Short mmCIF file of C-alpha atoms and ligand atoms in Angstrom, two decimals:
data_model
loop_
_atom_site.label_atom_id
_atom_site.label_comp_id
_atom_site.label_asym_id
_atom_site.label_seq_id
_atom_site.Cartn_x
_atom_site.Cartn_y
_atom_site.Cartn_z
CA UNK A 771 0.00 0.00 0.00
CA UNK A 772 1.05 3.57 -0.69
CA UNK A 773 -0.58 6.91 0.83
CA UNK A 774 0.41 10.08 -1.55
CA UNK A 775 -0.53 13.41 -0.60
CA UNK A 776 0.10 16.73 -1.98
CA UNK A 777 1.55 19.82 -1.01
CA UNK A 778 -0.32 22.70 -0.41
CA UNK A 779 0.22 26.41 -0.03
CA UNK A 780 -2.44 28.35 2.22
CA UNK A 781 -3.91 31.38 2.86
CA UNK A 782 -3.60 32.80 -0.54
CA UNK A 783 -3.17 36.56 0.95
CA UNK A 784 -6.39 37.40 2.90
CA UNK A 785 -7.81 33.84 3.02
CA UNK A 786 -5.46 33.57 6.48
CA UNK A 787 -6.33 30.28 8.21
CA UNK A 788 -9.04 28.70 6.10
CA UNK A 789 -8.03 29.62 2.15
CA UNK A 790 -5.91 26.47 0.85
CA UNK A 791 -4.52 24.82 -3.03
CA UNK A 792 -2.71 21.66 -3.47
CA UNK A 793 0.01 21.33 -5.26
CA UNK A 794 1.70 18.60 -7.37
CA UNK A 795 4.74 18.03 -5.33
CA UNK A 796 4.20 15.22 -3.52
CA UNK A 797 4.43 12.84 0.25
CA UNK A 798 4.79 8.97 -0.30
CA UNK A 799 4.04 6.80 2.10
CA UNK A 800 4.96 2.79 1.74
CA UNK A 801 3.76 0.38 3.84
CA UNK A 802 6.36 -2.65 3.68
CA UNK A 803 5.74 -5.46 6.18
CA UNK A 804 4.68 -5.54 9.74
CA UNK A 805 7.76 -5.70 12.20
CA UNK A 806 8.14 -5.75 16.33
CA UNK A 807 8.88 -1.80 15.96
CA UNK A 808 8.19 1.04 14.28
CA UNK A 809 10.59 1.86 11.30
CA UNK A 810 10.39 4.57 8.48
CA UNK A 811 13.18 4.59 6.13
CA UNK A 812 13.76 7.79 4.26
CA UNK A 813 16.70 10.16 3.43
CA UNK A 814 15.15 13.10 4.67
CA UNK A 815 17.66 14.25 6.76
CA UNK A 816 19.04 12.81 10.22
CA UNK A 817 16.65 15.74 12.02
CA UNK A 818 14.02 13.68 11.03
CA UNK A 819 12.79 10.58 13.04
CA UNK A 820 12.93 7.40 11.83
CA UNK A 821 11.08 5.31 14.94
CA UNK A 822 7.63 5.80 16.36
CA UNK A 823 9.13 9.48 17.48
CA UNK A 824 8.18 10.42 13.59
CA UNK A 825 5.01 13.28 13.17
CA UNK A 826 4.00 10.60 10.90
CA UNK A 827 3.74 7.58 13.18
CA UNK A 828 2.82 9.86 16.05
CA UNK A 829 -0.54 11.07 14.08
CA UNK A 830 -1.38 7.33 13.51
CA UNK A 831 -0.87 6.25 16.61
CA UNK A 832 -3.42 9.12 17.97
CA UNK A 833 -6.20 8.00 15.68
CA UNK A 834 -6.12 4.46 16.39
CA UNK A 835 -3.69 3.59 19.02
CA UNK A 836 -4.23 -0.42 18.75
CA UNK A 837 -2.01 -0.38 15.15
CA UNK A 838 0.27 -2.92 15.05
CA UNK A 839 4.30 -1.71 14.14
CA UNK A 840 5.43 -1.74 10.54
CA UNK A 841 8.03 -0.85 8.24
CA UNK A 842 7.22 1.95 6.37
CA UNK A 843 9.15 3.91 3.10
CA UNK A 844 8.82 7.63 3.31
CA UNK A 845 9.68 10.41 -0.12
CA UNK A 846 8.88 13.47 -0.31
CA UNK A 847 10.23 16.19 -2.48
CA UNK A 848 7.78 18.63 -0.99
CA UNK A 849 11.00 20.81 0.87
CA UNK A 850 10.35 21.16 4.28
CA UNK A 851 9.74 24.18 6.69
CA UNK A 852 9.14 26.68 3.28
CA UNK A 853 5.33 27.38 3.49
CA UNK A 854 4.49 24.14 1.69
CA UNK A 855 2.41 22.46 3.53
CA UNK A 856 5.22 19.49 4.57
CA UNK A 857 4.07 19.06 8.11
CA UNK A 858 -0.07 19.02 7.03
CA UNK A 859 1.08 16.08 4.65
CA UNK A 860 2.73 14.01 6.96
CA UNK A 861 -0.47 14.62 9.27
CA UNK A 862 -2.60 13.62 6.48
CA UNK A 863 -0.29 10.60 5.72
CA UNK A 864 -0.62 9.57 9.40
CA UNK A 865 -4.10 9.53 9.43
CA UNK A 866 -4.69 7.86 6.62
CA UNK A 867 -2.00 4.95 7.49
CA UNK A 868 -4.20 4.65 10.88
CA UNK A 869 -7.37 4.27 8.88
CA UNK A 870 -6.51 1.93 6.34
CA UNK A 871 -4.27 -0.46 9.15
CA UNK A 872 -7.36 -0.24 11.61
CA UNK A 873 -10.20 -0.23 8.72
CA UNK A 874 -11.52 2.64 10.36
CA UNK A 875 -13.49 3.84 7.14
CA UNK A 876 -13.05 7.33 7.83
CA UNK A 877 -14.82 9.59 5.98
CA UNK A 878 -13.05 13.21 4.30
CA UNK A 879 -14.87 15.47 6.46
CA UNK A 880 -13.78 13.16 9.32
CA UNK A 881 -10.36 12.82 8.23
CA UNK A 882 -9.86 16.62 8.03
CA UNK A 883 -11.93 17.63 11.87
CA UNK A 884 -9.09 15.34 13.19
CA UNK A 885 -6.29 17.27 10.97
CA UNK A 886 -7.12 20.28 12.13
CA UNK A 887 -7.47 19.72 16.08
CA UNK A 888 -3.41 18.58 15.29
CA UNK A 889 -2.30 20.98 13.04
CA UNK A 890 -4.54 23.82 14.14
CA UNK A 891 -5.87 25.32 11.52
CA UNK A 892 -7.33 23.98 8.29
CA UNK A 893 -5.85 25.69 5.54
CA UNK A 894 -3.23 23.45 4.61
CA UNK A 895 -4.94 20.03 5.40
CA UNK A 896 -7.73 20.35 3.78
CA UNK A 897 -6.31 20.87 0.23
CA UNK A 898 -4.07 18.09 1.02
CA UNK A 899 -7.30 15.92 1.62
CA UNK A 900 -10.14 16.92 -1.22
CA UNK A 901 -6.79 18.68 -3.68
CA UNK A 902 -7.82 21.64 -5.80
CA UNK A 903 -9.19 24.70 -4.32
CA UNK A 904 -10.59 24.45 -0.72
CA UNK A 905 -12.28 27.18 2.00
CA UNK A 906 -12.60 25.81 5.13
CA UNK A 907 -13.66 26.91 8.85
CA UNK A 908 -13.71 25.19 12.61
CA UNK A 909 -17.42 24.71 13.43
CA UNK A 910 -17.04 25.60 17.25
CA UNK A 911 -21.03 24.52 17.81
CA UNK A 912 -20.45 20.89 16.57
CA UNK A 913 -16.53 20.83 16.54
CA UNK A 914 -16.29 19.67 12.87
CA UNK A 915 -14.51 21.32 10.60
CA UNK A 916 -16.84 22.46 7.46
CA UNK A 917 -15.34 22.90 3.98
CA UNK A 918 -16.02 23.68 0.09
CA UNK A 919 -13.81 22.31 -2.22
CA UNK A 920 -13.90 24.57 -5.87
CA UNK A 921 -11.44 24.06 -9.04
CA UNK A 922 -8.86 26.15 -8.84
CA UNK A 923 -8.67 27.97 -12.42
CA UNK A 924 -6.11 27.23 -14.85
CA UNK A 925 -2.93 29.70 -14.94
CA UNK A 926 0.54 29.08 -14.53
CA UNK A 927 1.96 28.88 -11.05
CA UNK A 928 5.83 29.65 -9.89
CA UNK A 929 6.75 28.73 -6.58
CA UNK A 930 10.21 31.39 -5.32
CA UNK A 931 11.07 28.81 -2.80
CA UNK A 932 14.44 30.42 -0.62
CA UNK A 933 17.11 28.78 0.57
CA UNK A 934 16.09 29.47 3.88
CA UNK A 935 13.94 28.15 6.61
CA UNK A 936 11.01 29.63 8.19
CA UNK A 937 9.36 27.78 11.06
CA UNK A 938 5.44 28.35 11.26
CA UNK A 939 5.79 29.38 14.76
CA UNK A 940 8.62 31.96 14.37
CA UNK A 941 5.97 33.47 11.38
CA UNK A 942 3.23 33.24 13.76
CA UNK A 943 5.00 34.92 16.85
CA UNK A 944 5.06 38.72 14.71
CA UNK A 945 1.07 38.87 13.92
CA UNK A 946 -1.25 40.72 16.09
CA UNK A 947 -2.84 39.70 19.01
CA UNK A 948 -5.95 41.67 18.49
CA UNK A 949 -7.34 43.12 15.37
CA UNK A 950 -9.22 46.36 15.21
CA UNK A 951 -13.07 46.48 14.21
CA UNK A 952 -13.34 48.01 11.17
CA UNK A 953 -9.77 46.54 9.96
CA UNK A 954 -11.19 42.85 10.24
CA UNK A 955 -14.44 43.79 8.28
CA UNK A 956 -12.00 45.47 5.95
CA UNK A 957 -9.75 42.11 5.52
CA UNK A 958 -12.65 39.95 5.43
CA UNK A 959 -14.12 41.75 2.92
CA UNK A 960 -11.09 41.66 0.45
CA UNK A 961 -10.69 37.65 0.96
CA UNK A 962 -14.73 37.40 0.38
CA UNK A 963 -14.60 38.98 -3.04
CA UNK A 964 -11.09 37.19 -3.81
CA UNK A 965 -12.65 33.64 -3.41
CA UNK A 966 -15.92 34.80 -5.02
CA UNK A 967 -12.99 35.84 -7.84
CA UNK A 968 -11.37 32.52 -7.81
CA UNK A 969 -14.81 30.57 -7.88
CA UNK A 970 -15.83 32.93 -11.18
CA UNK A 971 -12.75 31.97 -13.12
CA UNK A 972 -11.33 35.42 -12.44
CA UNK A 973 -8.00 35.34 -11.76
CA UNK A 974 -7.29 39.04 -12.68
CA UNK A 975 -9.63 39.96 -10.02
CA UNK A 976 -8.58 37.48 -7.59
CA UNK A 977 -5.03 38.18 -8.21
CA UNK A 978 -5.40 41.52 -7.59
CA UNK A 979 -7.09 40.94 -4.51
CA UNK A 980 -4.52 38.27 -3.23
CA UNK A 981 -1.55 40.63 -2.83
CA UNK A 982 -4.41 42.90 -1.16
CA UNK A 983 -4.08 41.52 2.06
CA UNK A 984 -4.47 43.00 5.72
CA UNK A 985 -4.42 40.09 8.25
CA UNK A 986 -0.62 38.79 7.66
CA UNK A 987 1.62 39.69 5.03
CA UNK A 988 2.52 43.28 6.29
CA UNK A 989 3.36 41.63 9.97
CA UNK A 990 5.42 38.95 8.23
CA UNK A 991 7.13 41.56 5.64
CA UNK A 992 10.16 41.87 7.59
CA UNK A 993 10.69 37.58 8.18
CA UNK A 994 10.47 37.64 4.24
CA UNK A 995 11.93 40.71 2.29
CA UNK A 996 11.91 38.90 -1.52
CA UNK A 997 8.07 39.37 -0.84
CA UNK A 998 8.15 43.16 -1.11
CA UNK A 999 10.69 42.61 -4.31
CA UNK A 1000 8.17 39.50 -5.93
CA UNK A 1001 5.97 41.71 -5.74
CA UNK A 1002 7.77 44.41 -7.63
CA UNK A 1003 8.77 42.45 -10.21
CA UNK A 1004 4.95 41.04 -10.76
CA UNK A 1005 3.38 44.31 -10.90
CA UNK A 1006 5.99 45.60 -13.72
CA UNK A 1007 4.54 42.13 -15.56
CA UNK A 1008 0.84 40.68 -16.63
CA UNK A 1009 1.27 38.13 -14.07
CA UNK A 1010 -2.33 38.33 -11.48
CA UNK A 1011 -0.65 38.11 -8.44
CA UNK A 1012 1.53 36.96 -6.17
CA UNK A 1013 1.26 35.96 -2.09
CA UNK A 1014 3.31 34.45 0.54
CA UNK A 1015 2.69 30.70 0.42
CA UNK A 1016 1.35 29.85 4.05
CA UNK A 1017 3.79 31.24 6.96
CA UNK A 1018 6.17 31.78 4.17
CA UNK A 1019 9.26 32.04 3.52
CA UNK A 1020 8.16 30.74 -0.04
CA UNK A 1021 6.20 33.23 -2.66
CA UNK A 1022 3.54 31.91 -5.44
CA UNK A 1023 2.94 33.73 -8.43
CA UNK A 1024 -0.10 32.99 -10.54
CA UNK A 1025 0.56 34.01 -14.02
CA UNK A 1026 -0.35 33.55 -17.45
CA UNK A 1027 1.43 31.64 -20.14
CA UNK A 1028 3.71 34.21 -21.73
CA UNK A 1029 5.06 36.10 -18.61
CA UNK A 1030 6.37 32.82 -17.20
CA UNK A 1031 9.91 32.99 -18.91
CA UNK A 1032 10.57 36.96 -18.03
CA UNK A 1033 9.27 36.27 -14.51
CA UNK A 1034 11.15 33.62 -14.04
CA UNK A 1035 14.60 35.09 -15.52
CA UNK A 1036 14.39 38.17 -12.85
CA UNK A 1037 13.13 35.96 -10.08
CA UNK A 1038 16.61 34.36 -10.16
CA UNK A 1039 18.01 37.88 -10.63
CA UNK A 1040 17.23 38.10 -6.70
CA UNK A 1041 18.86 35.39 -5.20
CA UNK A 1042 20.92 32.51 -6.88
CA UNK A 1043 20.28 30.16 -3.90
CA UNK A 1044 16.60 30.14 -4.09
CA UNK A 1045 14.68 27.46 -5.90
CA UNK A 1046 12.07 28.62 -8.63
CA UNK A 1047 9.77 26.00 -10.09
CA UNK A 1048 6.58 25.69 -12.05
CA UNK A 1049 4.11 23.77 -10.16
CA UNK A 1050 0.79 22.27 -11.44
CA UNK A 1051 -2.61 22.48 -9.07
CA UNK A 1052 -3.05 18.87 -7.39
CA UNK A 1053 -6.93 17.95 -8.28
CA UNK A 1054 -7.00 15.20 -6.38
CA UNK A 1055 -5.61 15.22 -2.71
CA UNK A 1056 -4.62 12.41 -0.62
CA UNK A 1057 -4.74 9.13 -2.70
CA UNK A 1058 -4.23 4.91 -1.46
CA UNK A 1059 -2.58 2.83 -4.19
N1 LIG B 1523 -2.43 29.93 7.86
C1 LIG B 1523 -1.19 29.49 8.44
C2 LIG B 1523 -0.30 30.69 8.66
C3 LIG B 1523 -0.54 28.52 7.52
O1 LIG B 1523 -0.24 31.54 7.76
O2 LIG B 1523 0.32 30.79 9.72
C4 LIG B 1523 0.72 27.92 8.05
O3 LIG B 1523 0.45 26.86 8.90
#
C-alpha cells in the first residue's frame, strides 16, 4: 500500500487560516511489512525521526492507538519548513495509514476535523485531503470542521522557494494579538470577493485581490523581504498576483502563459540560492494505491 498526498500552499493573501490549493509536489508513504517496531526509512535528513518518534507515526498512533508496528518507506520532495504544507502532509499521511491499518473507514470530512485539532488550523490540510481549491472553517457549535472544495482555475503557477527556513511558529509569533473592528471587516471583505474571484474563473480579479491583504503579510514583511521585491517584479509584468505561500518564507505567483519565462529570468536575478519552479494544481488530494 502507498498513501500520496500533496503539497499545499495556504492562505492565498487574505484567506489567512481557512483559504488552501494543493500542489503537485508530492508525500509517499509505503507500507512494507509488519515488524516488532516502528521503522520509516527515508533520506530526509538525520533531524528527522525514523522510529515511532516520527510526526508521521505519532498522528497514527493518535487516531487508532491499537495499530500494530510496521516498516514503512517515506519520499517526499515537498521541501520542508518553506510554506508548503510538509508538516499538514505528513499529518494527512498519518491519518490515513491509521485508517486503512485499523479499517476505520473514515470519511473526508472526518479525516480533516481530526487534521485540524493537530495541526490547528485547516488551511493546509484540507487541500491536502479533497486537492484543488478548498475554503474551510472550525465549526465551534459541533466541533467539525466544514469545507467547500472549488477548481482552482487554470494559470501558470511559480513557486520562489528560498534557501532558507522559516518555522510556522517563528511566522506566527510577529502577527497581532488583536485586530481592530473596522480593519477585520476590511480584511474579510477583500478575501470574500477574492474567493468569489477565484470561484468565477477570475484570476485578474482574484489576483489583484490576493496581494491585497491585511491580516498577515505586512506583519510577516520583515521575516520575508523577496516578498516586497516578488511583488515588484509582478506588478511591472501581466502576471495576477503573487502571495506568501502559508507562513512563508516561499512566494507563489499565478501568471499567465507568456510572462512565465521573463518572470522567471528576474526571479533568479534576486537570489541565486533560491529554488524557482513551475508547479501544477493537485486535483486530487490524498490518494491509497
Ligand atoms: N495559515 C497558516 C499561517 C498557515 O499563515 O500561519 C501555516 O500553517
Amino acid at each position: 500500500m502507498k498513501i500520496q498526498v500533496p503539497a499545499t500552499s495556504a492562505n492565498l493573501g487574505p484567506g489567512f487560516d481557512s483559504c488552501g490549493i494543493a500542489l503537485a509536489k508530492y508525500l509517499v508513504v509505503e507500507v512494507i511489512k509488519p515488524q516488532e517496531k516502528w521503522e520509516i526509512i527515508h533520506h530526509l535528513g538525520s533531524e528527522i525521526p525514523s522510529d515511532e518518534n516520527n510526526l508521521l507515526i505519532q498522528t497514527a498512533l493518535q487516531v487508532a492507538p491499537e495499530i500494530m508496528p510496521h516498516q514503512l518507506r517515506m519520499i517526499s520532495d515537498i521541501p520542508l519548513t518553506r510554506g508548503l504544507g510538509s508538516s499538514s502532509s505528513v499529518i494527512i499521511a498519518g491519518i490515513e495509514l491509521a485508517n486503512r491499518l485499523a479499517h476505520l473507514n473514515l470519511s473526508a470530512e472526518e479525516k480533516l476535523t481530526i487534521a485540524t485539532k493537530i495541526e490547528g488550523h485547516p488551511d493546509n490540510v484540507a487541500p491536502a485531503i479533497f486537492g484543488d481549491f478548498v475554503v474551510a472553517c472550525y465549526d465551534e457549535a459541533t466541533e467539525q470542521v466544514l469545507s467547500v472544495k472549488h477548481y482552482f482555475p487554470e494559470c501558470e503557477i511559480i513557486a520562489y522557494i528560498p534557501s532558507t527556513e522559516l518555522l510556522t511558529k517563528e511566522s506566527r509569533q510577529v502577527l497581532p494579538q488583536s485586530f481592530e473592528y473596522k480593519e477585520a471587516v476590511k480584511a474579510s471583505a477583500i478575501a470574500n470577493v477574492m474567493i468569489g474571484a477565484v470561484i468565477n474563473g477570475n484570476l485578474a480579479l482574484a489576483g489583484r485581490l490576493m496581494e491585497q491583504d491585511l491580516f498577515h503579510e505586512k506583519y510577516r514583511a520583515k521575516l520575508v523581504p523577496h516578498l516586497s521585491q516578488i511583488r515588484q517584479i509582478c506588478q511591472r509584468s501581466k502576471a495576477f498576483g503573487c502571495f506568501l505561500s502559508g507562513a512563508g518564507p516561499t512566494v507563489l505567483i499565478l501568471t499567465p502563459k507568456e510572462e512565465v519565462a521573463t518572470l522567471m529570468d528576474q526571479l533568479r536575478l534576486l537570489d541565486n540560492h533560491a529554488q524557482i519552479e513551475q508547479l501544477a494544481i493537485d486535483r486530487e488530494g490524498v490518494q491509497v494505491f
